[in-house]
Coordinates of C-alpha atoms in Angstrom, one line a residue:
M138 CA 72.5 113.0 50.5
S139 CA 72.5 116.3 48.4
G140 CA 70.2 119.0 47.5
I141 CA 69.1 122.6 48.5
V142 CA 67.2 123.5 51.6
S143 CA 65.0 126.5 51.5
T144 CA 65.0 128.4 54.8
R145 CA 61.9 129.8 56.3
P146 CA 61.8 133.6 56.0
A147 CA 62.0 135.5 59.2
D148 CA 59.2 137.9 57.9
D149 CA 57.3 138.5 54.6
Q150 CA 59.8 141.1 53.4
R151 CA 62.9 138.9 53.7
S152 CA 63.8 136.9 50.5
S153 CA 64.6 133.2 50.8
Q154 CA 68.1 131.8 51.4
E155 CA 69.6 128.8 50.0
L156 CA 72.2 126.4 51.8
P157 CA 74.2 123.7 50.3
L158 CA 73.1 120.6 52.3
N159 CA 76.2 118.4 51.5
L160 CA 78.3 121.4 53.0
V161 CA 76.4 121.6 56.1
I162 CA 76.5 117.8 56.6
S163 CA 80.2 117.7 56.0
M164 CA 80.8 120.3 58.5
L165 CA 78.7 118.7 61.2
D166 CA 80.3 115.2 60.4
A167 CA 83.6 116.9 61.0
L168 CA 82.7 117.7 64.6
D169 CA 82.3 113.9 65.4
E170 CA 79.3 114.8 67.6
P171 CA 75.8 112.9 67.7
L172 CA 73.9 115.9 66.2
I173 CA 70.4 116.1 64.5
V174 CA 68.8 119.0 62.8
V175 CA 65.1 118.9 62.6
R176 CA 62.4 121.4 61.3
R177 CA 59.8 123.0 63.6
G178 CA 57.3 120.2 62.7
G179 CA 59.8 117.5 63.9
S180 CA 60.9 116.0 60.7
V181 CA 64.6 115.2 60.6
L182 CA 66.5 117.4 58.1
M183 CA 70.0 116.0 58.6
A184 CA 71.9 113.8 61.0
T185 CA 75.6 113.2 61.5
E186 CA 77.0 109.7 61.0
R187 CA 77.7 109.6 64.8
A188 CA 74.0 110.4 65.6
R189 CA 72.8 107.7 63.2
L190 CA 75.0 105.0 64.9
Y191 CA 73.9 106.4 68.2
L192 CA 70.2 106.2 67.4
E193 CA 70.7 102.6 66.2
Q194 CA 72.2 101.6 69.3
M195 CA 69.2 103.0 71.1
G196 CA 67.0 100.8 69.0
F197 CA 65.8 103.1 66.1
A198 CA 66.3 101.6 62.6
S199 CA 66.2 104.8 60.7
T200 CA 66.0 108.5 61.2
G201 CA 65.1 109.2 57.4
Q202 CA 61.3 109.5 57.7
A203 CA 61.0 109.5 61.5
R204 CA 59.4 112.4 63.4
L205 CA 61.9 113.2 66.1
F206 CA 59.5 114.4 68.9
E207 CA 56.7 111.9 68.7
E208 CA 58.6 108.8 67.5
L209 CA 62.1 109.1 68.8
L210 CA 61.8 111.3 71.9
G211 CA 58.3 110.5 72.8
V212 CA 57.1 114.0 73.6
D213 CA 54.8 116.6 71.9
A214 CA 56.6 119.3 69.9
Q215 CA 54.3 122.0 71.3
V216 CA 55.8 121.1 74.8
I217 CA 59.2 121.9 73.5
F218 CA 58.3 125.2 71.9
E219 CA 56.4 126.4 74.8
Q220 CA 59.5 126.1 76.9
I221 CA 61.7 127.7 74.2
E222 CA 59.1 130.6 74.0
N223 CA 59.2 130.9 77.7
G224 CA 62.9 131.9 77.5
E225 CA 64.6 128.5 77.9
R226 CA 68.0 128.5 76.2
E227 CA 68.1 124.8 76.2
V228 CA 65.6 122.1 76.7
N229 CA 66.7 118.6 78.1
L230 CA 64.8 115.5 77.7
N231 CA 65.7 112.0 79.0
I232 CA 65.3 109.0 76.8
D233 CA 64.5 105.6 78.4
R234 CA 64.4 102.6 76.2
G235 CA 64.8 99.7 78.6
E236 CA 68.6 99.3 79.5
N237 CA 69.5 102.2 77.0
K238 CA 69.2 105.6 78.6
A239 CA 70.4 108.8 77.3
R240 CA 69.7 112.6 77.3
A241 CA 68.8 114.9 74.4
R242 CA 69.8 118.5 74.5
I243 CA 67.6 120.7 72.3
R244 CA 68.4 124.2 71.1
W245 CA 66.4 126.6 68.8
L246 CA 68.3 128.1 65.8
P247 CA 66.1 131.1 65.3
E248 CA 67.3 132.3 62.0
P249 CA 66.4 129.3 59.9
D250 CA 63.8 128.2 62.7
W251 CA 65.4 124.8 63.1
L252 CA 66.0 122.9 66.2
L253 CA 69.6 121.4 67.0
V254 CA 69.5 118.1 68.9
R255 CA 72.6 116.8 70.7
F256 CA 72.6 113.3 72.4
D257 CA 74.6 112.7 75.6
A258 CA 75.0 109.1 76.8
H259 CA 74.0 108.5 80.4
P260 CA 76.0 106.2 82.5
G261 CA 74.1 103.2 81.0
V262 CA 75.2 103.6 77.6
T263 CA 78.5 104.5 75.6
I264 CA 78.5 105.9 72.2
A265 CA 80.5 103.6 69.9
Q266 CA 83.1 105.1 67.6
D267 CA 83.0 102.3 65.0
G268 CA 79.4 101.1 65.2
A269 CA 80.2 98.2 67.4
T270 CA 77.9 97.2 70.1
A271 CA 78.0 99.7 73.1
L272 CA 79.5 98.6 76.3
T273 CA 77.0 99.0 79.1
V274 CA 77.5 99.8 82.6
Q275 CA 76.1 96.4 83.4
D276 CA 78.9 94.7 81.4
L277 CA 81.4 96.9 83.3
L278 CA 80.0 96.0 86.7
Q279 CA 80.1 92.3 85.9
E280 CA 83.6 92.5 84.7
R281 CA 84.6 94.4 87.8
E282 CA 82.7 91.8 89.8
V283 CA 84.6 88.9 88.3
T284 CA 87.9 90.7 88.6
Y285 CA 87.2 91.4 92.3
R286 CA 86.3 87.7 93.0
N287 CA 89.4 86.6 91.2
L288 CA 91.5 89.0 93.5
L289 CA 89.6 87.8 96.5
A290 CA 90.2 84.3 95.9
A291 CA 94.1 84.9 95.3
Y292 CA 94.2 86.9 98.4
L293 CA 92.5 84.3 100.4
R294 CA 95.0 81.7 99.1
L295 CA 97.8 83.9 100.2
Q296 CA 96.4 84.5 103.4
D297 CA 96.2 80.6 103.8
V298 CA 99.7 80.1 102.8
N299 CA 100.8 82.8 105.3
R300 CA 98.9 81.3 108.0
Q301 CA 100.4 77.8 107.3
K302 CA 103.9 79.3 107.4
T303 CA 103.1 80.9 110.8
V304 CA 101.8 77.6 112.2
F305 CA 104.9 75.9 110.9
L306 CA 107.2 78.5 112.5
G307 CA 105.4 78.4 115.8
S308 CA 105.2 74.5 115.9
A309 CA 109.0 74.3 115.1
A310 CA 110.0 76.9 117.6
H311 CA 108.0 75.0 120.3
E312 CA 109.7 71.9 119.4
L313 CA 113.2 73.3 119.6
K314 CA 112.6 75.4 122.7
T315 CA 112.8 72.5 125.2
P316 CA 115.9 70.6 123.9
L317 CA 117.8 73.9 123.4
A318 CA 117.1 74.8 127.2
V319 CA 118.5 71.4 128.1
I320 CA 121.6 71.7 126.1
K321 CA 122.1 75.3 127.4
G322 CA 121.7 74.0 131.0
Y323 CA 124.5 71.4 130.4
Y324 CA 126.8 73.9 129.0
D325 CA 126.4 75.9 132.1
L326 CA 127.0 73.0 134.4
L327 CA 130.3 72.2 132.4
L328 CA 131.5 75.6 132.5
T329 CA 131.1 76.1 136.3
G330 CA 133.2 73.0 136.8
S331 CA 130.4 71.2 138.5
L332 CA 131.1 68.0 136.3
G333 CA 134.8 68.2 136.5
K334 CA 137.9 70.4 135.8
L335 CA 138.2 71.7 132.4
S336 CA 141.4 72.7 130.3
E337 CA 141.8 76.0 128.9
K338 CA 141.1 74.6 125.4
Q339 CA 137.9 72.6 126.6
R340 CA 136.5 75.8 128.1
N341 CA 137.1 77.8 124.9
I342 CA 135.1 75.2 122.9
L343 CA 132.3 75.1 125.4
E344 CA 132.0 78.8 125.5
E345 CA 131.8 79.0 121.7
S346 CA 129.3 76.2 121.7
K347 CA 127.2 78.0 124.4
E348 CA 127.3 81.2 122.4
S349 CA 125.9 79.3 119.4
C350 CA 123.3 77.7 121.6
E351 CA 122.3 81.0 123.0
R352 CA 122.1 82.3 119.4
L353 CA 119.6 79.4 118.6
V354 CA 117.7 80.1 121.7
R355 CA 117.1 83.9 120.8
L356 CA 116.2 82.7 117.2
V357 CA 113.5 80.3 118.6
S358 CA 112.2 83.2 120.9
M359 CA 111.9 85.4 117.9
F360 CA 110.0 82.7 116.0
L361 CA 107.7 82.3 119.0
N362 CA 107.1 86.1 119.3
Y363 CA 106.6 86.4 115.4
S364 CA 104.1 83.5 115.5
A365 CA 102.1 85.2 118.4
L366 CA 102.1 88.6 116.7
E367 CA 101.1 87.1 113.3
S368 CA 98.2 85.1 114.7
G369 CA 97.0 87.9 116.8
K370 CA 97.5 86.1 120.1
L371 CA 99.8 88.7 121.5
V372 CA 98.3 89.9 125.0
L373 CA 100.2 92.6 126.7
Q374 CA 100.7 92.1 130.4
L375 CA 100.4 95.8 131.4
R376 CA 101.7 96.5 135.0
E377 CA 103.3 99.5 136.5
N378 CA 107.0 98.8 136.1
D379 CA 110.4 100.6 136.5
L380 CA 111.8 101.2 132.9
K381 CA 115.4 101.8 134.4
D382 CA 115.5 98.3 136.0
C383 CA 114.0 96.8 132.8
L384 CA 116.9 98.4 130.6
D385 CA 119.5 97.7 133.1
E386 CA 118.6 94.0 133.1
V387 CA 118.9 93.9 129.3
A388 CA 122.4 95.5 129.4
K389 CA 123.7 93.2 132.1
R390 CA 122.4 90.1 130.0
W391 CA 124.2 91.3 127.0
Q392 CA 127.5 92.3 128.6
E393 CA 129.2 88.9 128.1
A394 CA 128.4 88.8 124.4
F395 CA 129.8 92.4 123.9
Q396 CA 132.9 91.5 125.8
R397 CA 133.5 88.3 123.6
K398 CA 133.4 90.7 120.5
G399 CA 135.4 93.4 121.8
V400 CA 132.5 96.0 121.7
R401 CA 131.7 98.4 124.4
L402 CA 128.1 98.5 125.9
E403 CA 127.1 101.8 127.5
T404 CA 123.9 103.0 129.4
A405 CA 122.6 106.4 129.9
L406 CA 119.6 106.1 131.7
L407 CA 118.2 109.3 133.3
P408 CA 117.2 108.7 137.1
A409 CA 114.0 110.8 136.3
L410 CA 112.4 108.1 134.3
P411 CA 108.9 107.7 135.5
A412 CA 107.2 104.3 136.5
F413 CA 104.3 103.7 134.2
K414 CA 102.2 100.8 132.8
F415 CA 104.0 98.5 130.3
D416 CA 104.7 95.0 129.6
Y417 CA 108.2 94.3 131.0
Q418 CA 109.0 91.3 129.1
K419 CA 107.8 92.7 125.7
V420 CA 109.8 95.9 126.1
Q421 CA 112.9 94.0 127.0
Q422 CA 112.4 91.9 123.9
A423 CA 112.1 94.9 121.7
V424 CA 115.3 96.5 123.2
A425 CA 117.1 93.3 123.1
N426 CA 116.3 92.9 119.4
L427 CA 117.6 96.4 118.8
V428 CA 120.9 95.5 120.8
D429 CA 121.3 92.3 118.9
N430 CA 121.0 94.2 115.5
A431 CA 123.5 96.8 116.9
L432 CA 126.0 94.2 117.9
K433 CA 125.9 92.5 114.6
H434 CA 126.7 95.6 112.6
T435 CA 129.3 97.1 114.9
P436 CA 133.0 96.1 114.4
E437 CA 135.4 95.3 117.3
G438 CA 136.5 98.4 118.9
G439 CA 133.2 100.1 118.4
S440 CA 130.5 100.9 120.9
V441 CA 126.7 100.7 121.5
K442 CA 124.9 102.9 123.8
I443 CA 121.5 102.4 125.4
S444 CA 119.8 105.6 126.4
A445 CA 116.5 106.6 128.0
E446 CA 114.8 109.9 129.0
P447 CA 111.5 111.5 129.6
H448 CA 110.1 113.0 126.3
F449 CA 107.2 115.3 125.4
W450 CA 105.3 113.7 122.4
E451 CA 103.4 116.4 120.7
R452 CA 101.3 114.0 118.6
R453 CA 100.0 112.5 121.9
V454 CA 98.3 116.1 122.7
A455 CA 94.9 116.7 121.1
E456 CA 95.2 120.5 121.4
M457 CA 98.3 122.5 121.2
P458 CA 98.8 126.2 122.0
P459 CA 100.4 128.4 119.1
L460 CA 104.1 127.9 118.8
K461 CA 104.9 131.5 120.2
E462 CA 102.9 130.5 123.3
R463 CA 104.7 127.3 123.7
R464 CA 108.1 128.9 123.5
A465 CA 107.2 131.5 126.0
A466 CA 105.8 129.1 128.5
R467 CA 107.6 126.4 130.2
M468 CA 108.2 123.1 128.4
P469 CA 105.2 120.8 128.7
R470 CA 105.2 118.1 131.1
P471 CA 106.6 114.8 129.6
N472 CA 104.0 112.2 128.3
S473 CA 106.2 109.4 126.9
V474 CA 109.7 108.0 127.4
R475 CA 112.3 108.1 124.6
I476 CA 114.5 105.0 124.3
S477 CA 117.5 104.8 121.9
V478 CA 120.1 102.3 120.8
A479 CA 122.9 104.0 119.1
D480 CA 126.0 102.2 117.5
T481 CA 129.1 103.0 115.6
G482 CA 128.6 100.4 112.9
S483 CA 128.4 100.6 109.1
G484 CA 125.0 102.6 109.0
I485 CA 122.1 102.1 106.8
A486 CA 121.4 104.0 103.5
P487 CA 118.4 106.3 103.7
E488 CA 116.5 104.3 101.0
H489 CA 116.3 101.3 103.3
H490 CA 115.1 103.2 106.3
Q491 CA 111.6 101.9 106.0
E492 CA 111.9 98.5 104.5
I493 CA 114.3 97.2 107.4
F494 CA 111.1 97.1 109.7
E495 CA 109.3 94.8 107.4
D496 CA 109.3 90.9 107.9
F497 CA 112.3 88.9 106.7
V498 CA 114.0 91.8 105.2
R499 CA 118.1 91.8 105.5
V500 CA 119.8 94.9 103.9
D501 CA 123.3 93.2 104.7
R502 CA 123.3 89.7 103.4
N503 CA 126.6 89.0 105.0
T504 CA 125.2 89.1 108.4
S505 CA 123.4 86.2 110.2
G506 CA 119.7 86.3 111.2
M507 CA 116.2 85.9 109.5
G508 CA 115.4 89.5 109.2
L509 CA 112.6 89.4 111.9
G510 CA 114.4 91.4 114.8
L511 CA 113.3 94.9 113.8
A512 CA 109.9 93.7 112.4
I513 CA 109.2 92.1 115.8
A514 CA 110.4 95.3 117.7
K515 CA 108.3 97.5 115.6
R516 CA 105.1 95.5 116.3
L517 CA 105.9 95.2 120.0
V518 CA 106.3 99.1 120.0
Q519 CA 103.1 99.7 118.3
A520 CA 101.2 97.3 120.5
H521 CA 102.2 99.8 123.2
R522 CA 100.7 102.6 121.2
G523 CA 104.3 103.9 120.5
K524 CA 106.5 104.4 117.4
I525 CA 109.9 103.6 116.2
W526 CA 112.3 104.9 113.5
V527 CA 115.9 105.0 112.7
D528 CA 118.4 107.8 112.0
S529 CA 121.4 106.5 110.0
E530 CA 123.7 107.2 107.1
L531 CA 126.3 104.9 105.5
Q532 CA 129.6 104.6 107.6
A533 CA 128.2 106.9 110.3
G534 CA 126.4 104.5 112.5
S535 CA 122.9 104.1 113.3
C536 CA 120.4 105.0 116.1
F537 CA 117.1 103.3 116.5
T538 CA 114.7 105.2 118.7
F539 CA 111.2 104.4 120.0
L540 CA 108.6 106.2 122.1
L541 CA 106.3 104.8 124.7
P542 CA 103.4 106.7 126.0
T543 CA 103.4 107.0 129.8
E544 CA 99.8 107.9 130.2
P545 CA 96.9 105.5 129.8
A546 CA 94.9 105.3 126.7
E547 CA 91.8 107.4 126.7

């Protein structure tokens, strides 16, 4: 398109100006914006390529002879100019053509007395760069819905596979529990001499066999606990118990295993430990899992220490006084107990401190086990509204610690 446009004089004394239309259109096209310039009467003077493509998407075949206000925008031109004369710097109009919605922003150019119209796409339409069909929000929503359904179906399949795995572990553990208990009972009878005198060699063989049997019993117990946790069937038997008795019992139960490996087991249980409500068996299971893990990674001649003490857990307090006031006052009353199992083993690299509490994770592939002990301990602690963590470095041992609140849940 080429030619000369005569501008309307601002007053009778001003001479006319002439602007090269091709130059103006080239300059507007370079902006890559959907812009239309119209005369006061509404006739389209020029339109950028982007604007023509946009209007075609909105359903207008041509802008050449169209009158912008009446035919394209569906509004009387007088309404636009009344708003401009009343001081409006920019007039906004909404365009609604079925599924296609947009907004026209109109500004007055006083010198040539033209109007500059810029189109903005509403969320329902996208301005195509190459003239292709615009992608509507409806298309995006449909695509998202399909993606969501596919992800949901995949998630449900994974949930079903996980459920089947849990059911299998639980069923296998139940089937193994009874025969293992019988085998362990026979080992005890043989080692006590009730069925006849044993030679030293026979006793050593039976003790090694009993140790392997006990390892299987612990593994089956672990599977049963994991199955109960996964299926949501874990029920805590919360009764007021003595934590010192609970931990002493764990230490006595493990003394023999520690002696066989040549590792020293120590306890440091403060007598001031309070009696509070917790599940006696579940806490023993959590501590036993930590002790078992410590024994696996502690070499002969090393040591493992079980300690417990009253503790003030700040995160369990809704409102805390300022730090200076806390320092000036006496230490707050303990609201939890802190239980630790520390060893002098090989230690754990910092990058593994979080993942070791996940299911079936084993950092050291040279050790036995299924990678469930720490995961089960974490879930049992969390079921008591507690938290668990590890402090460790390579070749510097590990210290697993967990907190149990001693006050009832609000």
